[in-house]
Amino acid sequence: MSTSEILHSPITELSRKLRKKECTSVELTTAFLNHTKKSNPSLQSFLTIAEESALEQAKKADELLEKNATTHDLCGIPIAIKDIICTKGIKTTAASRILENFVPPFDATVVSHLKQVGSVILGKTNCDEFAMGSSNENSAFANCTNPWNTEYVPGGSSGGSACAVSSRQTPGSLGTDTGGSIRQPASLCGIVGIKPTYGRVSRFGSMAFASSLDQIGPFANTVLDAALILDVISQSCTKDSTYAQKPFIFDQQQICTSIKGKKIGVPWKFVETYANQEVLKNFKDQIDFFTKQGATIETIELPHQHFASACYYIIAPAEASSNLARYDGIRYTLQEGRTESLDQMYVQSRSLGFGEEVKRRILLGTFVLSAGYYDAYYNKAVHIRELIRKDYQDALKKVDAIATPTTPTPAFKLGAKTKNPLEMYHADVFTVGVPLAGNPGLNIPTGFSQNNLPFGLQLVGRPFEEDVLFQLGYAHELEHKWYEKVPTV
Ligand code: GLN
């Protein structure tokens, strides 16, 4: 295979070629590593390129493939990991100064599952600090850029993982999604990304942001590739009590079945209120496509959706303020030791180690949990969360999936929203409700704006019915093949 063929093939194709001995994992890995090293100065999608260990793993994968053992389709395939997910022996920073030199002594469950099937860990991808953000501009180390136009943001918080897949630095990657951090960057970079059902994938070894919302999921260029990765990472774990013990089983035949007769709900009022003109136009075209494929479109209501952002930006910071208390300058973190008292040391280490947005969230979270305000804010948000969950539950009794745009606009310019955090929060309007409810949400690419920036469609399903989302996504992909259009980087 030529380098260009390698970089432009989906995982399913690479896997076939590996088995037919038309290439080796070492060749694949070298091609992706070289492309990454060349393009990273302008994209800043990787914080660490794990060249040495990746090549070692590739060699081992080749041995496995040589023995002709029954290997998983991901054997020998390079995968990049968001830098908030722990990798044994490879620095894992959460894009934060406070963890600048942290090298975990263990692998997250998802990483050990990938290694077990023989995948190659290519490196660690850039993100917003502790996954807090929608543009990757809160990384303490570098601004990752959008591969379609490097003056624009790739989305966040898993911006590096999305950018790396879109620009073909890697055929697949992992991100985390708490309020949209997989679906939104997937949309802004024009690729496939899925937030699995809460509990589908173990969170062990993923640094906690908001534990009742966080979920790890895959990015890829095609629907089948994303499904293959989900199959591996959703396997068993005994270290996360919220893991539901329901691994997703990859079933190509099911995913490739016709979608005739499927029911798709569209909350038109919600969509029309928030999507801008070109996003709305693109969205309507996708709905027409599904109608032509024999799906039925029904208008639905999600009456509490307009509370979702407010609810999310209380619950997520509340949980974050508690989760981030562990970074105190004593155990695995940056330590500012030249202080007179222990308290001062905590204060100084955290003041130096955390960025502005993380501090804002800790303050917000501490406030909404404090005596006198707990009922007015946190408790109220918890009640509203239940109404939001019920909105999805009721709607999904009547339809198989709910469609909305993933984002109200295509990617915005670097710096466009950094001065106004509320504006940044509002950009999450279509994604934040889904993790509050716990349902799975898939982004698929749906074309390009006048400025040549990608559009995306979000499909939300019933808990543990990712297969239905993949089926709808696959039908769309088969016709449109947006993965054939690749950014020049
Ligand atoms: N943009 C949202 C936030 O800043 C979502 C982040 C995420 O999903 N990790 O909280």
PDB file of C-alpha atoms in Angstrom, residues 44-303:
ATOM      1  CA  GLN A  44      -1.372  20.885  17.549  1.00  0.00           C
ATOM      2  CA  SER A  45      -3.669  17.891  17.853  1.00  0.00           C
ATOM      3  CA  PHE A  46      -1.158  15.698  19.702  1.00  0.00           C
ATOM      4  CA  LEU A  47       0.375  16.600  23.047  1.00  0.00           C
ATOM      5  CA  THR A  48       2.515  13.454  23.075  1.00  0.00           C
ATOM      6  CA  ILE A  49       3.505  11.306  20.112  1.00  0.00           C
ATOM      7  CA  ALA A  50       4.388   7.893  21.544  1.00  0.00           C
ATOM      8  CA  GLU A  51       6.619   6.843  18.668  1.00  0.00           C
ATOM      9  CA  GLU A  52       8.790   4.271  20.384  1.00  0.00           C
ATOM     10  CA  SER A  53       6.089   2.341  22.211  1.00  0.00           C
ATOM     11  CA  ALA A  54       3.774   2.556  19.185  1.00  0.00           C
ATOM     12  CA  LEU A  55       6.352   0.893  16.953  1.00  0.00           C
ATOM     13  CA  GLU A  56       6.959  -1.804  19.571  1.00  0.00           C
ATOM     14  CA  GLN A  57       3.227  -2.502  19.804  1.00  0.00           C
ATOM     15  CA  ALA A  58       2.991  -2.570  16.000  1.00  0.00           C
ATOM     16  CA  LYS A  59       5.745  -5.171  15.848  1.00  0.00           C
ATOM     17  CA  LYS A  60       3.886  -7.327  18.360  1.00  0.00           C
ATOM     18  CA  ALA A  61       0.663  -6.930  16.386  1.00  0.00           C
ATOM     19  CA  ASP A  62       2.445  -8.094  13.255  1.00  0.00           C
ATOM     20  CA  GLU A  63       3.605 -11.196  15.107  1.00  0.00           C
ATOM     21  CA  LEU A  64       0.035 -11.893  16.208  1.00  0.00           C
ATOM     22  CA  LEU A  65      -1.256 -11.425  12.676  1.00  0.00           C
ATOM     23  CA  GLU A  66       1.547 -13.614  11.333  1.00  0.00           C
ATOM     24  CA  LYS A  67       0.529 -16.462  13.623  1.00  0.00           C
ATOM     25  CA  ASN A  68      -2.847 -16.106  11.977  1.00  0.00           C
ATOM     26  CA  ALA A  69      -4.524 -16.253  15.335  1.00  0.00           C
ATOM     27  CA  THR A  70      -8.125 -15.098  15.345  1.00  0.00           C
ATOM     28  CA  THR A  71      -7.512 -11.466  15.971  1.00  0.00           C
ATOM     29  CA  HIS A  72      -9.953  -8.601  16.351  1.00  0.00           C
ATOM     30  CA  ASP A  73     -10.297  -6.225  13.395  1.00  0.00           C
ATOM     31  CA  LEU A  74      -8.510  -3.572  15.447  1.00  0.00           C
ATOM     32  CA  CYS A  75      -5.351  -5.670  15.748  1.00  0.00           C
ATOM     33  CA  GLY A  76      -2.452  -3.658  14.356  1.00  0.00           C
ATOM     34  CA  ILE A  77      -4.576  -0.504  13.938  1.00  0.00           C
ATOM     35  CA  PRO A  78      -3.228   2.768  15.382  1.00  0.00           C
ATOM     36  CA  ILE A  79      -5.520   4.639  17.782  1.00  0.00           C
ATOM     37  CA  ALA A  80      -4.892   8.001  19.490  1.00  0.00           C
ATOM     38  CA  ILE A  81      -6.107   8.679  23.029  1.00  0.00           C
ATOM     39  CA  LYS A  82      -7.401  11.913  24.546  1.00  0.00           C
ATOM     40  CA  ASP A  83      -4.918  13.150  27.118  1.00  0.00           C
ATOM     41  CA  ILE A  84      -7.439  12.852  29.915  1.00  0.00           C
ATOM     42  CA  ILE A  85      -7.435   9.035  29.666  1.00  0.00           C
ATOM     43  CA  CYS A  86      -4.627   7.320  31.574  1.00  0.00           C
ATOM     44  CA  THR A  87      -1.948   5.465  29.650  1.00  0.00           C
ATOM     45  CA  LYS A  88       0.648   3.465  31.562  1.00  0.00           C
ATOM     46  CA  GLY A  89       4.109   4.944  31.102  1.00  0.00           C
ATOM     47  CA  ILE A  90       2.880   7.738  28.804  1.00  0.00           C
ATOM     48  CA  LYS A  91       2.369  11.229  30.188  1.00  0.00           C
ATOM     49  CA  THR A  92      -1.301  12.063  30.791  1.00  0.00           C
ATOM     50  CA  THR A  93      -1.862  15.728  31.548  1.00  0.00           C
ATOM     51  CA  ALA A  94      -5.576  16.490  31.024  1.00  0.00           C
ATOM     52  CA  ALA A  95      -4.052  19.481  29.180  1.00  0.00           C
ATOM     53  CA  SER A  96      -3.418  21.028  32.601  1.00  0.00           C
ATOM     54  CA  ARG A  97      -0.285  22.511  34.174  1.00  0.00           C
ATOM     55  CA  ILE A  98      -1.213  20.799  37.401  1.00  0.00           C
ATOM     56  CA  LEU A  99      -0.594  17.398  35.776  1.00  0.00           C
ATOM     57  CA  GLU A 100       2.167  18.533  33.447  1.00  0.00           C
ATOM     58  CA  ASN A 101       4.530  15.745  34.469  1.00  0.00           C
ATOM     59  CA  PHE A 102       2.088  13.046  35.493  1.00  0.00           C
ATOM     60  CA  VAL A 103       2.915   9.591  34.133  1.00  0.00           C
ATOM     61  CA  PRO A 104       0.218   7.117  35.174  1.00  0.00           C
ATOM     62  CA  PRO A 105       1.348   3.762  36.546  1.00  0.00           C
ATOM     63  CA  PHE A 106      -1.712   2.051  34.996  1.00  0.00           C
ATOM     64  CA  ASP A 107      -3.885   1.977  31.889  1.00  0.00           C
ATOM     65  CA  ALA A 108      -7.517   3.068  31.779  1.00  0.00           C
ATOM     66  CA  THR A 109      -9.791   0.085  31.105  1.00  0.00           C
ATOM     67  CA  VAL A 110     -10.458   1.294  27.548  1.00  0.00           C
ATOM     68  CA  VAL A 111      -6.717   1.473  26.861  1.00  0.00           C
ATOM     69  CA  SER A 112      -6.036  -1.991  28.231  1.00  0.00           C
ATOM     70  CA  HIS A 113      -8.872  -3.377  26.090  1.00  0.00           C
ATOM     71  CA  LEU A 114      -7.360  -1.761  23.008  1.00  0.00           C
ATOM     72  CA  LYS A 115      -3.922  -3.141  23.838  1.00  0.00           C
ATOM     73  CA  GLN A 116      -5.377  -6.564  24.477  1.00  0.00           C
ATOM     74  CA  VAL A 117      -6.715  -6.842  20.932  1.00  0.00           C
ATOM     75  CA  GLY A 118      -3.395  -5.594  19.542  1.00  0.00           C
ATOM     76  CA  SER A 119      -4.210  -1.961  18.716  1.00  0.00           C
ATOM     77  CA  VAL A 120      -1.347   0.485  18.627  1.00  0.00           C
ATOM     78  CA  ILE A 121      -1.469   3.507  20.931  1.00  0.00           C
ATOM     79  CA  LEU A 122      -0.163   6.308  18.740  1.00  0.00           C
ATOM     80  CA  GLY A 123      -0.095   9.069  21.304  1.00  0.00           C
ATOM     81  CA  LYS A 124      -2.094  11.491  23.418  1.00  0.00           C
ATOM     82  CA  THR A 125      -4.353  14.133  21.958  1.00  0.00           C
ATOM     83  CA  ASN A 126      -4.905  17.728  22.937  1.00  0.00           C
ATOM     84  CA  CYS A 127      -8.097  18.818  24.688  1.00  0.00           C
ATOM     85  CA  ASP A 128      -9.566  21.523  26.858  1.00  0.00           C
ATOM     86  CA  GLU A 129      -8.140  21.448  30.362  1.00  0.00           C
ATOM     87  CA  PHE A 130      -9.934  18.687  32.283  1.00  0.00           C
ATOM     88  CA  ALA A 131     -12.367  18.500  29.330  1.00  0.00           C
ATOM     89  CA  MET A 132     -13.914  21.855  30.191  1.00  0.00           C
ATOM     90  CA  GLY A 133     -14.607  23.757  27.010  1.00  0.00           C
ATOM     91  CA  SER A 134     -16.035  23.684  23.519  1.00  0.00           C
ATOM     92  CA  SER A 135     -13.116  24.931  21.433  1.00  0.00           C
ATOM     93  CA  ASN A 136      -9.899  23.361  22.740  1.00  0.00           C
ATOM     94  CA  GLU A 137      -8.757  26.887  23.623  1.00  0.00           C
ATOM     95  CA  ASN A 138      -8.610  25.991  27.315  1.00  0.00           C
ATOM     96  CA  SER A 139      -5.651  23.646  26.816  1.00  0.00           C
ATOM     97  CA  ALA A 140      -2.737  24.809  28.956  1.00  0.00           C
ATOM     98  CA  PHE A 141      -0.278  23.790  26.254  1.00  0.00           C
ATOM     99  CA  ALA A 142      -1.409  24.650  22.729  1.00  0.00           C
ATOM    100  CA  ASN A 143      -4.399  25.650  20.637  1.00  0.00           C
ATOM    101  CA  CYS A 144      -5.430  22.766  18.449  1.00  0.00           C
ATOM    102  CA  THR A 145      -6.794  23.994  15.106  1.00  0.00           C
ATOM    103  CA  ASN A 146      -9.481  22.886  12.671  1.00  0.00           C
ATOM    104  CA  PRO A 147      -7.916  20.899   9.814  1.00  0.00           C
ATOM    105  CA  TRP A 148     -10.377  22.418   7.285  1.00  0.00           C
ATOM    106  CA  ASN A 149      -9.139  25.910   8.137  1.00  0.00           C
ATOM    107  CA  THR A 150      -6.511  26.439  10.793  1.00  0.00           C
ATOM    108  CA  GLU A 151      -7.921  29.859  11.728  1.00  0.00           C
ATOM    109  CA  TYR A 152     -10.952  28.045  13.151  1.00  0.00           C
ATOM    110  CA  VAL A 153     -11.426  25.932  16.275  1.00  0.00           C
ATOM    111  CA  PRO A 154     -11.711  22.130  16.022  1.00  0.00           C
ATOM    112  CA  GLY A 155     -14.355  22.128  18.767  1.00  0.00           C
ATOM    113  CA  GLY A 156     -13.882  20.741  22.229  1.00  0.00           C
ATOM    114  CA  SER A 157     -13.187  19.453  24.572  1.00  0.00           C
ATOM    115  CA  SER A 158     -11.887  16.451  22.558  1.00  0.00           C
ATOM    116  CA  GLY A 159     -10.632  18.762  19.789  1.00  0.00           C
ATOM    117  CA  GLY A 160      -7.306  16.982  19.318  1.00  0.00           C
ATOM    118  CA  SER A 161      -8.932  13.556  18.926  1.00  0.00           C
ATOM    119  CA  ALA A 162     -11.357  14.878  16.291  1.00  0.00           C
ATOM    120  CA  CYS A 163      -8.737  16.902  14.440  1.00  0.00           C
ATOM    121  CA  ALA A 164      -6.335  13.937  14.359  1.00  0.00           C
ATOM    122  CA  VAL A 165      -8.911  11.637  12.745  1.00  0.00           C
ATOM    123  CA  SER A 166     -10.179  14.254  10.307  1.00  0.00           C
ATOM    124  CA  SER A 167      -6.637  15.112   9.167  1.00  0.00           C
ATOM    125  CA  ARG A 168      -5.724  11.413   8.875  1.00  0.00           C
ATOM    126  CA  GLN A 169      -3.022  11.505  11.545  1.00  0.00           C
ATOM    127  CA  THR A 170      -4.772   8.418  12.903  1.00  0.00           C
ATOM    128  CA  PRO A 171      -7.616   6.258  11.616  1.00  0.00           C
ATOM    129  CA  GLY A 172      -9.379   6.313  14.990  1.00  0.00           C
ATOM    130  CA  SER A 173      -9.237   7.917  18.397  1.00  0.00           C
ATOM    131  CA  LEU A 174     -10.903   8.098  21.789  1.00  0.00           C
ATOM    132  CA  GLY A 175     -12.473  11.120  23.413  1.00  0.00           C
ATOM    133  CA  THR A 176     -14.739  11.796  26.347  1.00  0.00           C
ATOM    134  CA  ASP A 177     -18.153  13.437  26.275  1.00  0.00           C
ATOM    135  CA  THR A 178     -19.706  15.099  29.308  1.00  0.00           C
ATOM    136  CA  GLY A 179     -21.833  17.721  27.573  1.00  0.00           C
ATOM    137  CA  GLY A 180     -20.927  17.240  23.927  1.00  0.00           C
ATOM    138  CA  SER A 181     -17.160  16.838  23.822  1.00  0.00           C
ATOM    139  CA  ILE A 182     -17.251  13.981  21.312  1.00  0.00           C
ATOM    140  CA  ARG A 183     -20.247  14.960  19.171  1.00  0.00           C
ATOM    141  CA  GLN A 184     -19.432  18.667  18.861  1.00  0.00           C
ATOM    142  CA  PRO A 185     -15.783  18.378  17.733  1.00  0.00           C
ATOM    143  CA  ALA A 186     -16.771  15.457  15.461  1.00  0.00           C
ATOM    144  CA  SER A 187     -19.294  17.797  13.874  1.00  0.00           C
ATOM    145  CA  LEU A 188     -16.918  20.741  13.547  1.00  0.00           C
ATOM    146  CA  CYS A 189     -14.206  18.511  12.013  1.00  0.00           C
ATOM    147  CA  GLY A 190     -16.565  16.558   9.722  1.00  0.00           C
ATOM    148  CA  ILE A 191     -16.199  13.031  11.108  1.00  0.00           C
ATOM    149  CA  VAL A 192     -18.113  10.339  13.005  1.00  0.00           C
ATOM    150  CA  GLY A 193     -18.189  10.431  16.802  1.00  0.00           C
ATOM    151  CA  ILE A 194     -20.439   8.732  19.312  1.00  0.00           C
ATOM    152  CA  LYS A 195     -21.185   9.343  22.955  1.00  0.00           C
ATOM    153  CA  PRO A 196     -22.268   5.922  24.157  1.00  0.00           C
ATOM    154  CA  THR A 197     -25.066   5.350  26.653  1.00  0.00           C
ATOM    155  CA  TYR A 198     -24.015   6.228  30.202  1.00  0.00           C
ATOM    156  CA  GLY A 199     -22.638   2.993  31.638  1.00  0.00           C
ATOM    157  CA  ARG A 200     -21.830   1.402  28.281  1.00  0.00           C
ATOM    158  CA  VAL A 201     -18.093   2.066  28.586  1.00  0.00           C
ATOM    159  CA  SER A 202     -15.995   1.877  31.732  1.00  0.00           C
ATOM    160  CA  ARG A 203     -14.772   5.245  32.982  1.00  0.00           C
ATOM    161  CA  PHE A 204     -11.964   3.704  35.008  1.00  0.00           C
ATOM    162  CA  GLY A 205      -8.785   5.642  34.313  1.00  0.00           C
ATOM    163  CA  SER A 206     -10.519   8.579  32.683  1.00  0.00           C
ATOM    164  CA  MET A 207      -9.912  11.615  34.867  1.00  0.00           C
ATOM    165  CA  ALA A 208     -13.295  12.534  36.261  1.00  0.00           C
ATOM    166  CA  PHE A 209     -14.869  15.853  35.295  1.00  0.00           C
ATOM    167  CA  ALA A 210     -18.561  15.220  36.104  1.00  0.00           C
ATOM    168  CA  SER A 211     -18.938  11.584  37.060  1.00  0.00           C
ATOM    169  CA  SER A 212     -22.679  11.298  36.421  1.00  0.00           C
ATOM    170  CA  LEU A 213     -22.215  12.544  32.852  1.00  0.00           C
ATOM    171  CA  ASP A 214     -18.732  11.527  31.626  1.00  0.00           C
ATOM    172  CA  GLN A 215     -18.541   8.802  29.016  1.00  0.00           C
ATOM    173  CA  ILE A 216     -15.662   7.661  26.788  1.00  0.00           C
ATOM    174  CA  GLY A 217     -16.353   7.105  23.102  1.00  0.00           C
ATOM    175  CA  PRO A 218     -14.745   6.740  19.672  1.00  0.00           C
ATOM    176  CA  PHE A 219     -14.000   9.035  16.730  1.00  0.00           C
ATOM    177  CA  ALA A 220     -13.509   7.609  13.250  1.00  0.00           C
ATOM    178  CA  ASN A 221     -14.025   8.477   9.611  1.00  0.00           C
ATOM    179  CA  THR A 222     -16.745   5.904   9.046  1.00  0.00           C
ATOM    180  CA  VAL A 223     -19.654   4.508  11.006  1.00  0.00           C
ATOM    181  CA  LEU A 224     -18.370   0.916  10.877  1.00  0.00           C
ATOM    182  CA  ASP A 225     -14.985   2.032  12.201  1.00  0.00           C
ATOM    183  CA  ALA A 226     -16.602   3.810  15.149  1.00  0.00           C
ATOM    184  CA  ALA A 227     -18.710   0.727  15.865  1.00  0.00           C
ATOM    185  CA  LEU A 228     -15.621  -1.489  15.809  1.00  0.00           C
ATOM    186  CA  ILE A 229     -13.859   0.706  18.362  1.00  0.00           C
ATOM    187  CA  LEU A 230     -16.944   0.789  20.577  1.00  0.00           C
ATOM    188  CA  ASP A 231     -17.048  -3.008  20.471  1.00  0.00           C
ATOM    189  CA  VAL A 232     -13.556  -3.145  22.004  1.00  0.00           C
ATOM    190  CA  ILE A 233     -13.765  -0.344  24.562  1.00  0.00           C
ATOM    191  CA  SER A 234     -17.148  -1.391  25.963  1.00  0.00           C
ATOM    192  CA  GLN A 235     -15.855  -4.772  27.121  1.00  0.00           C
ATOM    193  CA  SER A 236     -15.905  -5.797  30.764  1.00  0.00           C
ATOM    194  CA  CYS A 237     -14.577  -3.846  33.721  1.00  0.00           C
ATOM    195  CA  THR A 238     -14.768  -4.542  37.413  1.00  0.00           C
ATOM    196  CA  LYS A 239     -13.270  -1.227  38.504  1.00  0.00           C
ATOM    197  CA  ASP A 240     -16.115   1.164  37.634  1.00  0.00           C
ATOM    198  CA  SER A 241     -19.334   0.605  39.553  1.00  0.00           C
ATOM    199  CA  THR A 242     -21.303   2.581  36.956  1.00  0.00           C
ATOM    200  CA  TYR A 243     -20.234   0.221  34.162  1.00  0.00           C
ATOM    201  CA  ALA A 244     -23.459  -1.479  33.089  1.00  0.00           C
ATOM    202  CA  GLN A 245     -21.906  -4.805  32.004  1.00  0.00           C
ATOM    203  CA  LYS A 246     -23.556  -4.542  28.613  1.00  0.00           C
ATOM    204  CA  PRO A 247     -20.792  -4.579  26.027  1.00  0.00           C
ATOM    205  CA  PHE A 248     -21.715  -3.373  22.555  1.00  0.00           C
ATOM    206  CA  ILE A 249     -21.392  -6.259  20.103  1.00  0.00           C
ATOM    207  CA  PHE A 250     -20.317  -5.274  16.591  1.00  0.00           C
ATOM    208  CA  ASP A 251     -22.751  -6.705  14.049  1.00  0.00           C
ATOM    209  CA  GLN A 252     -22.020  -5.482  10.549  1.00  0.00           C
ATOM    210  CA  GLN A 253     -25.074  -7.113   9.055  1.00  0.00           C
ATOM    211  CA  GLN A 254     -27.388  -5.320  11.439  1.00  0.00           C
ATOM    212  CA  ILE A 255     -25.701  -1.941  10.865  1.00  0.00           C
ATOM    213  CA  CYS A 256     -25.971  -2.366   7.102  1.00  0.00           C
ATOM    214  CA  THR A 257     -29.693  -3.211   7.146  1.00  0.00           C
ATOM    215  CA  SER A 258     -32.121  -0.898   5.332  1.00  0.00           C
ATOM    216  CA  ILE A 259     -33.668   1.827   7.481  1.00  0.00           C
ATOM    217  CA  LYS A 260     -37.060   1.532   5.814  1.00  0.00           C
ATOM    218  CA  GLY A 261     -39.788   1.942   8.386  1.00  0.00           C
ATOM    219  CA  LYS A 262     -37.544   3.504  11.035  1.00  0.00           C
ATOM    220  CA  LYS A 263     -39.134   6.422  12.836  1.00  0.00           C
ATOM    221  CA  ILE A 264     -37.133   9.605  13.361  1.00  0.00           C
ATOM    222  CA  GLY A 265     -38.414  12.343  15.651  1.00  0.00           C
ATOM    223  CA  VAL A 266     -37.533  15.969  15.014  1.00  0.00           C
ATOM    224  CA  PRO A 267     -38.067  18.617  17.711  1.00  0.00           C
ATOM    225  CA  TRP A 268     -38.648  21.302  15.069  1.00  0.00           C
ATOM    226  CA  LYS A 269     -39.399  24.104  17.505  1.00  0.00           C
ATOM    227  CA  PHE A 270     -36.168  23.508  19.402  1.00  0.00           C
ATOM    228  CA  VAL A 271     -34.133  23.156  16.204  1.00  0.00           C
ATOM    229  CA  GLU A 272     -35.565  26.264  14.561  1.00  0.00           C
ATOM    230  CA  THR A 273     -35.004  28.356  17.665  1.00  0.00           C
ATOM    231  CA  TYR A 274     -31.284  27.701  17.904  1.00  0.00           C
ATOM    232  CA  ALA A 275     -29.844  26.632  14.520  1.00  0.00           C
ATOM    233  CA  ASN A 276     -28.561  29.371  12.229  1.00  0.00           C
ATOM    234  CA  GLN A 277     -29.851  29.628   8.669  1.00  0.00           C
ATOM    235  CA  GLU A 278     -27.261  27.543   6.880  1.00  0.00           C
ATOM    236  CA  VAL A 279     -27.268  24.853   9.579  1.00  0.00           C
ATOM    237  CA  LEU A 280     -31.063  24.687   9.381  1.00  0.00           C
ATOM    238  CA  LYS A 281     -31.006  24.387   5.596  1.00  0.00           C
ATOM    239  CA  ASN A 282     -28.442  21.590   5.773  1.00  0.00           C
ATOM    240  CA  PHE A 283     -30.439  19.849   8.503  1.00  0.00           C
ATOM    241  CA  LYS A 284     -33.627  19.896   6.413  1.00  0.00           C
ATOM    242  CA  ASP A 285     -31.753  18.311   3.510  1.00  0.00           C
ATOM    243  CA  GLN A 286     -30.716  15.413   5.763  1.00  0.00           C
ATOM    244  CA  ILE A 287     -34.283  14.938   6.942  1.00  0.00           C
ATOM    245  CA  ASP A 288     -35.385  14.805   3.274  1.00  0.00           C
ATOM    246  CA  PHE A 289     -32.763  12.172   2.658  1.00  0.00           C
ATOM    247  CA  PHE A 290     -34.036   9.955   5.466  1.00  0.00           C
ATOM    248  CA  THR A 291     -37.594  10.345   4.175  1.00  0.00           C
ATOM    249  CA  LYS A 292     -36.472   9.208   0.727  1.00  0.00           C
ATOM    250  CA  GLN A 293     -34.864   6.157   2.316  1.00  0.00           C
ATOM    251  CA  GLY A 294     -38.241   5.121   3.683  1.00  0.00           C
ATOM    252  CA  ALA A 295     -37.931   6.418   7.246  1.00  0.00           C
ATOM    253  CA  THR A 296     -40.910   8.189   8.766  1.00  0.00           C
ATOM    254  CA  ILE A 297     -40.346  11.652  10.207  1.00  0.00           C
ATOM    255  CA  GLU A 298     -42.439  12.746  13.169  1.00  0.00           C
ATOM    256  CA  THR A 299     -42.531  16.115  14.864  1.00  0.00           C
ATOM    257  CA  ILE A 300     -41.818  15.717  18.547  1.00  0.00           C
ATOM    258  CA  GLU A 301     -41.536  17.999  21.562  1.00  0.00           C
ATOM    259  CA  LEU A 302     -38.715  18.096  24.056  1.00  0.00           C
ATOM    260  CA  PRO A 303     -40.404  20.651  26.305  1.00  0.00           C
TER     261      PRO A 303
END
